Short mmCIF file of C-alpha atoms and ligand atoms in Angstrom, two decimals:
data_model
loop_
_atom_site.label_atom_id
_atom_site.label_comp_id
_atom_site.label_asym_id
_atom_site.label_seq_id
_atom_site.Cartn_x
_atom_site.Cartn_y
_atom_site.Cartn_z
CA MET N 1 97.09 -88.24 35.01
CA SER N 2 93.77 -89.67 36.26
CA TYR N 3 90.98 -90.13 33.71
CA ILE N 4 88.95 -88.10 35.79
CA GLU N 5 89.55 -86.35 38.75
CA ALA N 6 87.01 -83.95 41.19
CA LYS N 7 88.71 -81.80 43.11
CA GLU N 8 86.50 -79.76 46.04
CA LEU N 9 83.57 -80.07 43.59
CA SER N 10 80.24 -78.82 44.59
CA VAL N 11 76.87 -79.80 42.53
CA GLY N 12 73.73 -78.56 42.78
CA TYR N 13 70.87 -76.23 40.97
CA GLU N 14 71.12 -72.66 40.68
CA GLY N 15 73.24 -71.57 43.65
CA GLU N 16 71.58 -74.37 45.76
CA VAL N 17 74.39 -76.83 46.58
CA VAL N 18 73.50 -80.20 46.77
CA ALA N 19 76.39 -82.12 47.66
CA SER N 20 80.05 -80.22 48.61
CA HIS N 21 83.66 -80.97 49.20
CA ILE N 22 83.26 -83.92 46.90
CA ASN N 23 87.09 -85.15 45.91
CA PHE N 24 87.67 -88.05 43.98
CA LYS N 25 90.13 -89.89 40.92
CA ILE N 26 89.19 -92.40 38.49
CA ASP N 27 91.86 -94.23 37.20
CA GLU N 28 92.13 -96.63 33.75
CA GLY N 29 89.88 -99.78 34.55
CA ASN N 30 88.76 -98.56 37.57
CA TYR N 31 85.34 -99.55 39.13
CA LEU N 32 83.90 -96.73 40.86
CA CYS N 33 80.31 -97.07 42.51
CA ILE N 34 78.57 -94.12 44.02
CA VAL N 35 76.50 -94.73 46.87
CA GLY N 36 74.25 -92.63 49.39
CA GLU N 37 70.90 -92.15 50.75
CA ASN N 38 68.08 -91.13 48.42
CA GLY N 39 68.46 -87.12 47.58
CA SER N 40 71.84 -87.04 48.69
CA GLY N 41 72.77 -85.90 44.95
CA LYS N 42 74.00 -88.97 43.41
CA SER N 43 71.87 -87.93 40.06
CA THR N 44 73.04 -84.69 40.23
CA LEU N 45 76.74 -85.98 40.28
CA MET N 46 75.80 -88.08 37.43
CA LYS N 47 74.91 -84.97 35.26
CA THR N 48 77.69 -82.75 36.44
CA LEU N 49 80.17 -85.74 35.17
CA LEU N 50 78.13 -85.85 32.20
CA ARG N 51 78.84 -82.30 31.53
CA LEU N 52 74.91 -81.50 31.07
CA GLN N 53 75.82 -79.27 34.55
CA LYS N 54 78.31 -77.20 35.32
CA PRO N 55 79.70 -77.79 38.76
CA LEU N 56 79.06 -74.82 41.66
CA ALA N 57 82.39 -75.12 42.61
CA GLY N 58 85.49 -76.62 42.60
CA GLU N 59 86.52 -78.48 39.05
CA ILE N 60 86.51 -81.48 37.23
CA ARG N 61 89.18 -82.65 35.02
CA PHE N 62 88.52 -85.14 32.31
CA GLY N 63 91.37 -87.29 30.67
CA GLU N 64 95.05 -87.37 30.18
CA ALA N 65 96.64 -84.03 29.15
CA GLY N 66 93.30 -82.32 28.95
CA GLN N 67 91.99 -84.78 26.31
CA THR N 68 88.39 -85.28 27.01
CA LYS N 69 87.34 -88.84 27.13
CA GLU N 70 83.41 -89.79 25.89
CA ILE N 71 81.53 -91.38 28.53
CA GLY N 72 78.99 -93.66 27.75
CA TYR N 73 75.76 -93.64 29.48
CA LEU N 74 73.00 -96.02 30.61
CA PRO N 75 70.22 -93.98 32.01
CA GLN N 76 67.82 -95.32 34.42
CA GLN N 77 65.14 -96.67 32.38
CA THR N 78 61.64 -94.74 32.37
CA VAL N 79 58.19 -96.01 31.41
CA VAL N 80 58.42 -94.18 27.93
CA GLN N 81 62.04 -96.10 27.11
CA LYS N 82 60.33 -98.78 27.57
CA ASP N 83 57.73 -98.56 25.19
CA PHE N 84 60.09 -97.16 22.65
CA PRO N 85 58.76 -98.37 19.09
CA ALA N 86 62.15 -98.66 17.56
CA SER N 87 64.32 -101.88 16.74
CA VAL N 88 67.29 -103.50 18.79
CA GLN N 89 69.56 -102.41 16.17
CA GLU N 90 68.18 -98.75 15.50
CA ILE N 91 68.73 -98.20 19.57
CA VAL N 92 72.20 -99.65 20.02
CA ILE N 93 73.55 -97.63 16.43
CA SER N 94 71.95 -94.42 17.99
CA GLY N 95 74.79 -94.62 20.55
CA PHE N 96 76.83 -93.16 17.97
CA GLN N 97 74.79 -90.04 17.40
CA LYS N 98 76.95 -87.85 19.62
CA LYS N 99 80.22 -88.66 17.87
CA SER N 100 78.61 -88.14 14.01
CA GLY N 101 76.49 -85.29 14.80
CA PHE N 102 72.58 -86.13 14.55
CA ARG N 103 72.39 -87.70 11.12
CA PRO N 104 69.84 -90.57 10.33
CA PHE N 105 73.07 -92.73 8.64
CA TYR N 106 75.69 -94.56 9.85
CA ASN N 107 79.22 -95.34 8.21
CA LYS N 108 80.53 -98.91 7.62
CA GLU N 109 82.36 -98.56 10.92
CA GLU N 110 80.10 -97.65 12.93
CA LYS N 111 77.73 -100.62 11.97
CA LYS N 112 79.86 -103.00 12.33
CA GLN N 113 80.62 -101.92 16.00
CA ALA N 114 77.21 -101.69 16.89
CA GLU N 115 76.85 -105.53 15.76
CA GLU N 116 80.00 -106.82 17.67
CA ASN N 117 77.98 -104.70 20.40
CA MET N 118 75.32 -106.47 20.36
CA ARG N 119 77.55 -109.73 20.00
CA ARG N 120 79.51 -109.01 23.36
CA MET N 121 75.83 -108.59 25.08
CA GLY N 122 74.29 -111.37 24.11
CA ILE N 123 71.89 -109.83 21.88
CA LEU N 124 72.55 -110.39 18.01
CA GLU N 125 69.72 -112.49 17.65
CA PHE N 126 67.06 -109.85 18.50
CA LYS N 127 68.91 -107.11 16.24
CA ASN N 128 65.77 -106.96 13.89
CA ARG N 129 63.18 -107.41 17.13
CA CYS N 130 60.97 -104.28 18.73
CA TYR N 131 62.42 -102.95 21.84
CA ARG N 132 59.20 -102.67 23.64
CA ASP N 133 58.56 -106.50 23.08
CA LEU N 134 62.09 -107.61 25.08
CA SER N 135 62.19 -108.29 28.70
CA GLY N 136 63.63 -106.08 30.98
CA GLY N 137 66.71 -108.01 31.18
CA GLN N 138 67.10 -107.65 27.52
CA GLN N 139 65.96 -104.18 26.94
CA GLN N 140 68.97 -103.49 29.82
CA ARG N 141 71.18 -105.39 27.61
CA VAL N 142 70.08 -103.44 24.45
CA LEU N 143 70.72 -100.17 26.55
CA LEU N 144 74.24 -101.22 27.67
CA ALA N 145 75.31 -102.17 23.91
CA ARG N 146 74.24 -98.74 22.91
CA ALA N 147 76.31 -97.04 25.89
CA LEU N 148 79.29 -99.11 24.79
CA CYS N 149 78.95 -97.45 21.05
CA ALA N 150 79.00 -93.95 22.61
CA ALA N 151 81.86 -94.98 25.13
CA GLY N 152 85.51 -94.05 24.72
CA ASP N 153 86.11 -96.18 27.85
CA ILE N 154 83.95 -95.15 30.19
CA LEU N 155 80.69 -96.32 31.35
CA LEU N 156 78.67 -94.49 33.43
CA LEU N 157 75.41 -96.70 34.78
CA ASP N 158 72.49 -95.05 36.90
CA GLU N 159 70.92 -98.05 38.88
CA PRO N 160 70.96 -100.46 36.06
CA VAL N 161 69.40 -103.03 37.87
CA SER N 162 66.54 -101.26 39.40
CA GLY N 163 63.13 -103.57 38.44
CA LEU N 164 65.10 -106.48 37.34
CA ASP N 165 64.96 -109.87 39.28
CA PRO N 166 67.20 -111.59 41.25
CA LYS N 167 68.61 -114.03 38.33
CA VAL N 168 68.64 -111.13 35.92
CA THR N 169 70.61 -108.92 38.41
CA ALA N 170 72.95 -111.31 38.88
CA ASP N 171 73.76 -111.80 34.91
CA MET N 172 73.49 -107.85 34.43
CA TYR N 173 76.09 -107.63 37.23
CA ASP N 174 78.32 -110.19 36.02
CA LEU N 175 78.04 -108.47 32.47
CA ILE N 176 79.29 -105.56 33.88
CA GLU N 177 82.00 -106.99 35.90
CA SER N 178 83.16 -108.93 32.45
CA LEU N 179 83.23 -105.25 30.56
CA ASN N 180 85.55 -103.94 33.62
CA LYS N 181 87.95 -106.98 33.25
CA GLU N 182 88.31 -106.13 29.65
CA GLY N 183 89.45 -102.78 30.78
CA ILE N 184 86.60 -100.54 30.65
CA THR N 185 86.04 -98.10 33.80
CA ILE N 186 82.82 -98.43 34.97
CA ILE N 187 81.07 -95.53 37.15
CA MET N 188 77.71 -96.95 38.62
CA VAL N 189 75.46 -95.18 40.61
CA SER N 190 73.42 -98.07 43.11
CA HIS N 191 71.67 -98.16 46.25
CA ASP N 192 72.71 -101.75 46.56
CA ILE N 193 75.71 -101.58 49.08
CA GLY N 194 76.19 -105.34 48.48
CA ALA N 195 76.69 -105.17 45.18
CA ALA N 196 78.80 -102.32 45.59
CA ILE N 197 80.93 -104.06 48.19
CA ARG N 198 80.99 -107.06 45.87
CA TYR N 199 81.95 -105.41 42.31
CA ALA N 200 83.50 -102.33 43.30
CA SER N 201 87.42 -101.43 43.28
CA HIS N 202 86.59 -97.86 45.13
CA ILE N 203 83.63 -96.30 46.61
CA LEU N 204 82.50 -92.68 46.80
CA HIS N 205 79.90 -92.02 49.66
CA ILE N 206 77.79 -88.90 49.50
CA GLY N 207 75.74 -87.69 52.29
CA GLU N 208 76.25 -85.49 55.14
CA SER N 209 79.85 -86.56 55.17
CA ILE N 210 81.52 -87.59 51.72
CA PHE N 211 84.00 -90.70 51.41
CA PHE N 212 86.00 -92.02 48.79
CA GLY N 213 88.64 -94.67 48.35
CA THR N 214 89.03 -98.25 48.19
CA LYS N 215 86.39 -101.04 48.76
CA GLU N 216 88.42 -102.26 51.92
CA GLU N 217 89.12 -98.81 53.10
CA TYR N 218 85.21 -97.90 52.69
CA ILE N 219 84.30 -101.25 54.61
CA GLU N 220 86.51 -99.97 57.80
CA SER N 221 85.16 -96.18 57.41
CA PRO N 222 82.85 -94.90 59.80
CA GLU N 223 80.63 -93.78 56.70
CA GLY N 224 80.99 -97.61 55.48
CA LYS N 225 80.23 -99.18 59.00
CA TYR N 226 77.15 -96.54 59.55
CA PHE N 227 75.59 -97.65 55.89
CA LEU N 228 75.99 -101.33 55.83
CA ALA N 229 74.39 -101.63 59.26
CA ARG N 230 71.87 -99.43 58.04
CA GLN N 231 71.20 -101.77 55.03
CA HIS N 232 71.47 -104.79 56.62
CA LYS N 233 68.82 -103.65 59.05
CA ALA N 234 66.46 -103.05 56.29
CA GLU N 235 66.72 -106.10 54.75
CA GLU N 236 65.88 -107.69 58.46
CA ALA N 237 63.12 -105.36 58.20
CA GLU N 238 62.01 -106.65 55.01
CA GLU N 239 62.54 -110.34 55.57
CA ASN N 240 60.62 -110.20 58.94
CA ILE N 241 57.24 -108.48 56.72
CA ILE N 242 57.54 -111.07 54.26
CA GLU N 243 57.71 -113.74 56.47
CA ALA N 244 54.74 -112.31 58.56
CA ALA N 245 52.91 -112.26 55.32
CA GLU N 246 53.49 -115.60 54.79
CA THR N 247 52.05 -116.65 58.12
CA GLU N 248 48.99 -114.63 57.55
CA VAL N 249 48.47 -116.59 54.11
CA ILE N 250 48.80 -119.72 55.52
CA GLU N 251 46.40 -119.00 58.80
CA ASN N 252 43.70 -117.85 56.31
CA GLN N 253 44.17 -120.73 54.16
CA ASN N 254 43.68 -123.20 57.30
CA THR N 255 40.86 -120.91 58.14
CA LYS N 256 39.15 -121.63 55.36
CA ASN N 257 39.82 -125.29 54.94
P1 ADP U 301 69.68 -89.04 44.66
O1 ADP U 301 70.03 -89.10 43.16
O2 ADP U 301 70.87 -89.26 45.33
O3 ADP U 301 68.60 -89.37 45.06
P2 ADP U 301 69.50 -86.32 43.29
O4 ADP U 301 70.81 -85.74 42.87
O5 ADP U 301 68.44 -86.72 42.58
O6 ADP U 301 69.62 -87.57 44.63
O7 ADP U 301 68.97 -85.01 44.08
C1 ADP U 301 69.45 -84.31 45.34
C2 ADP U 301 68.72 -83.12 45.52
O8 ADP U 301 68.82 -82.17 44.41
C3 ADP U 301 67.25 -83.44 46.11
O9 ADP U 301 67.07 -82.84 47.27
C4 ADP U 301 66.28 -83.13 44.44
O10 ADP U 301 65.10 -82.34 45.37
C5 ADP U 301 67.31 -82.02 44.51
N1 ADP U 301 67.01 -81.85 42.86
C6 ADP U 301 67.13 -82.40 41.73
N2 ADP U 301 66.72 -82.24 40.86
C7 ADP U 301 66.74 -81.03 40.71
C8 ADP U 301 66.54 -79.92 39.78
N3 ADP U 301 66.17 -79.98 38.49
N4 ADP U 301 66.18 -78.67 40.24
C9 ADP U 301 66.36 -78.49 41.58
N5 ADP U 301 66.71 -79.32 42.79
C10 ADP U 301 66.62 -80.63 42.07
#
């Protein structure tokens, strides 16, 4: 049986369906990217996968033979989190809280694993530094190390590169890819279709119609073709805006001179 399987799943709020007829299967070592327009229900599905919300219809099955898998979660960063006044080590090890109940101390094995996850994420040297003094990319690595402490072997990442510059974004994607190659199953919500096509093994597209399949099948599907073309157009429009702004700056300078 698959790690996670959704059958005719509907997600939403108090009887209001946001997305329905969702069917997908995630097997060990898969890299699933959940894509779709803003407001299509990606975060709502995420909350349902984390069992913070009940499905409105259908079902989700977790684990093999009904065994529940722990999911490590990397939430979207909020302004409040960026200013969190705790040390890197404290934040990483707090990933064990869900497993051990809310107690302020951790056992030897947990401390060792937290240290190992900080090493994996290349942040061991910052372990005593205050989280809020780190750069955006370093903060994401801290949250990823924390999610690894919480994870059995599934990581759920909600827009993990939002707000990061292109170089740090590429590093973050590489890091996630290396975790996947180590055998960790990845579920990532992203509006970055380029990254989805590059890194994912499977795509779940949520919107007016729902698509689930391998990345290769997605590229050939009507949903994939439409979404890729739209993204391409949006990027072109953005480039034109930047070009026009650059021309304006140069013209302004020339008039001043
Ligand atoms: P996405 O993550 O794809 O941008 P969301 O899952 O955040 O989409 O939102 C899907 C829809 O659910 C939106 O129309 C949104 O307004 C609505 N929604 C989100 N959160 C709530 C909530 N707590 N209560 C009621 N409706 C909500």
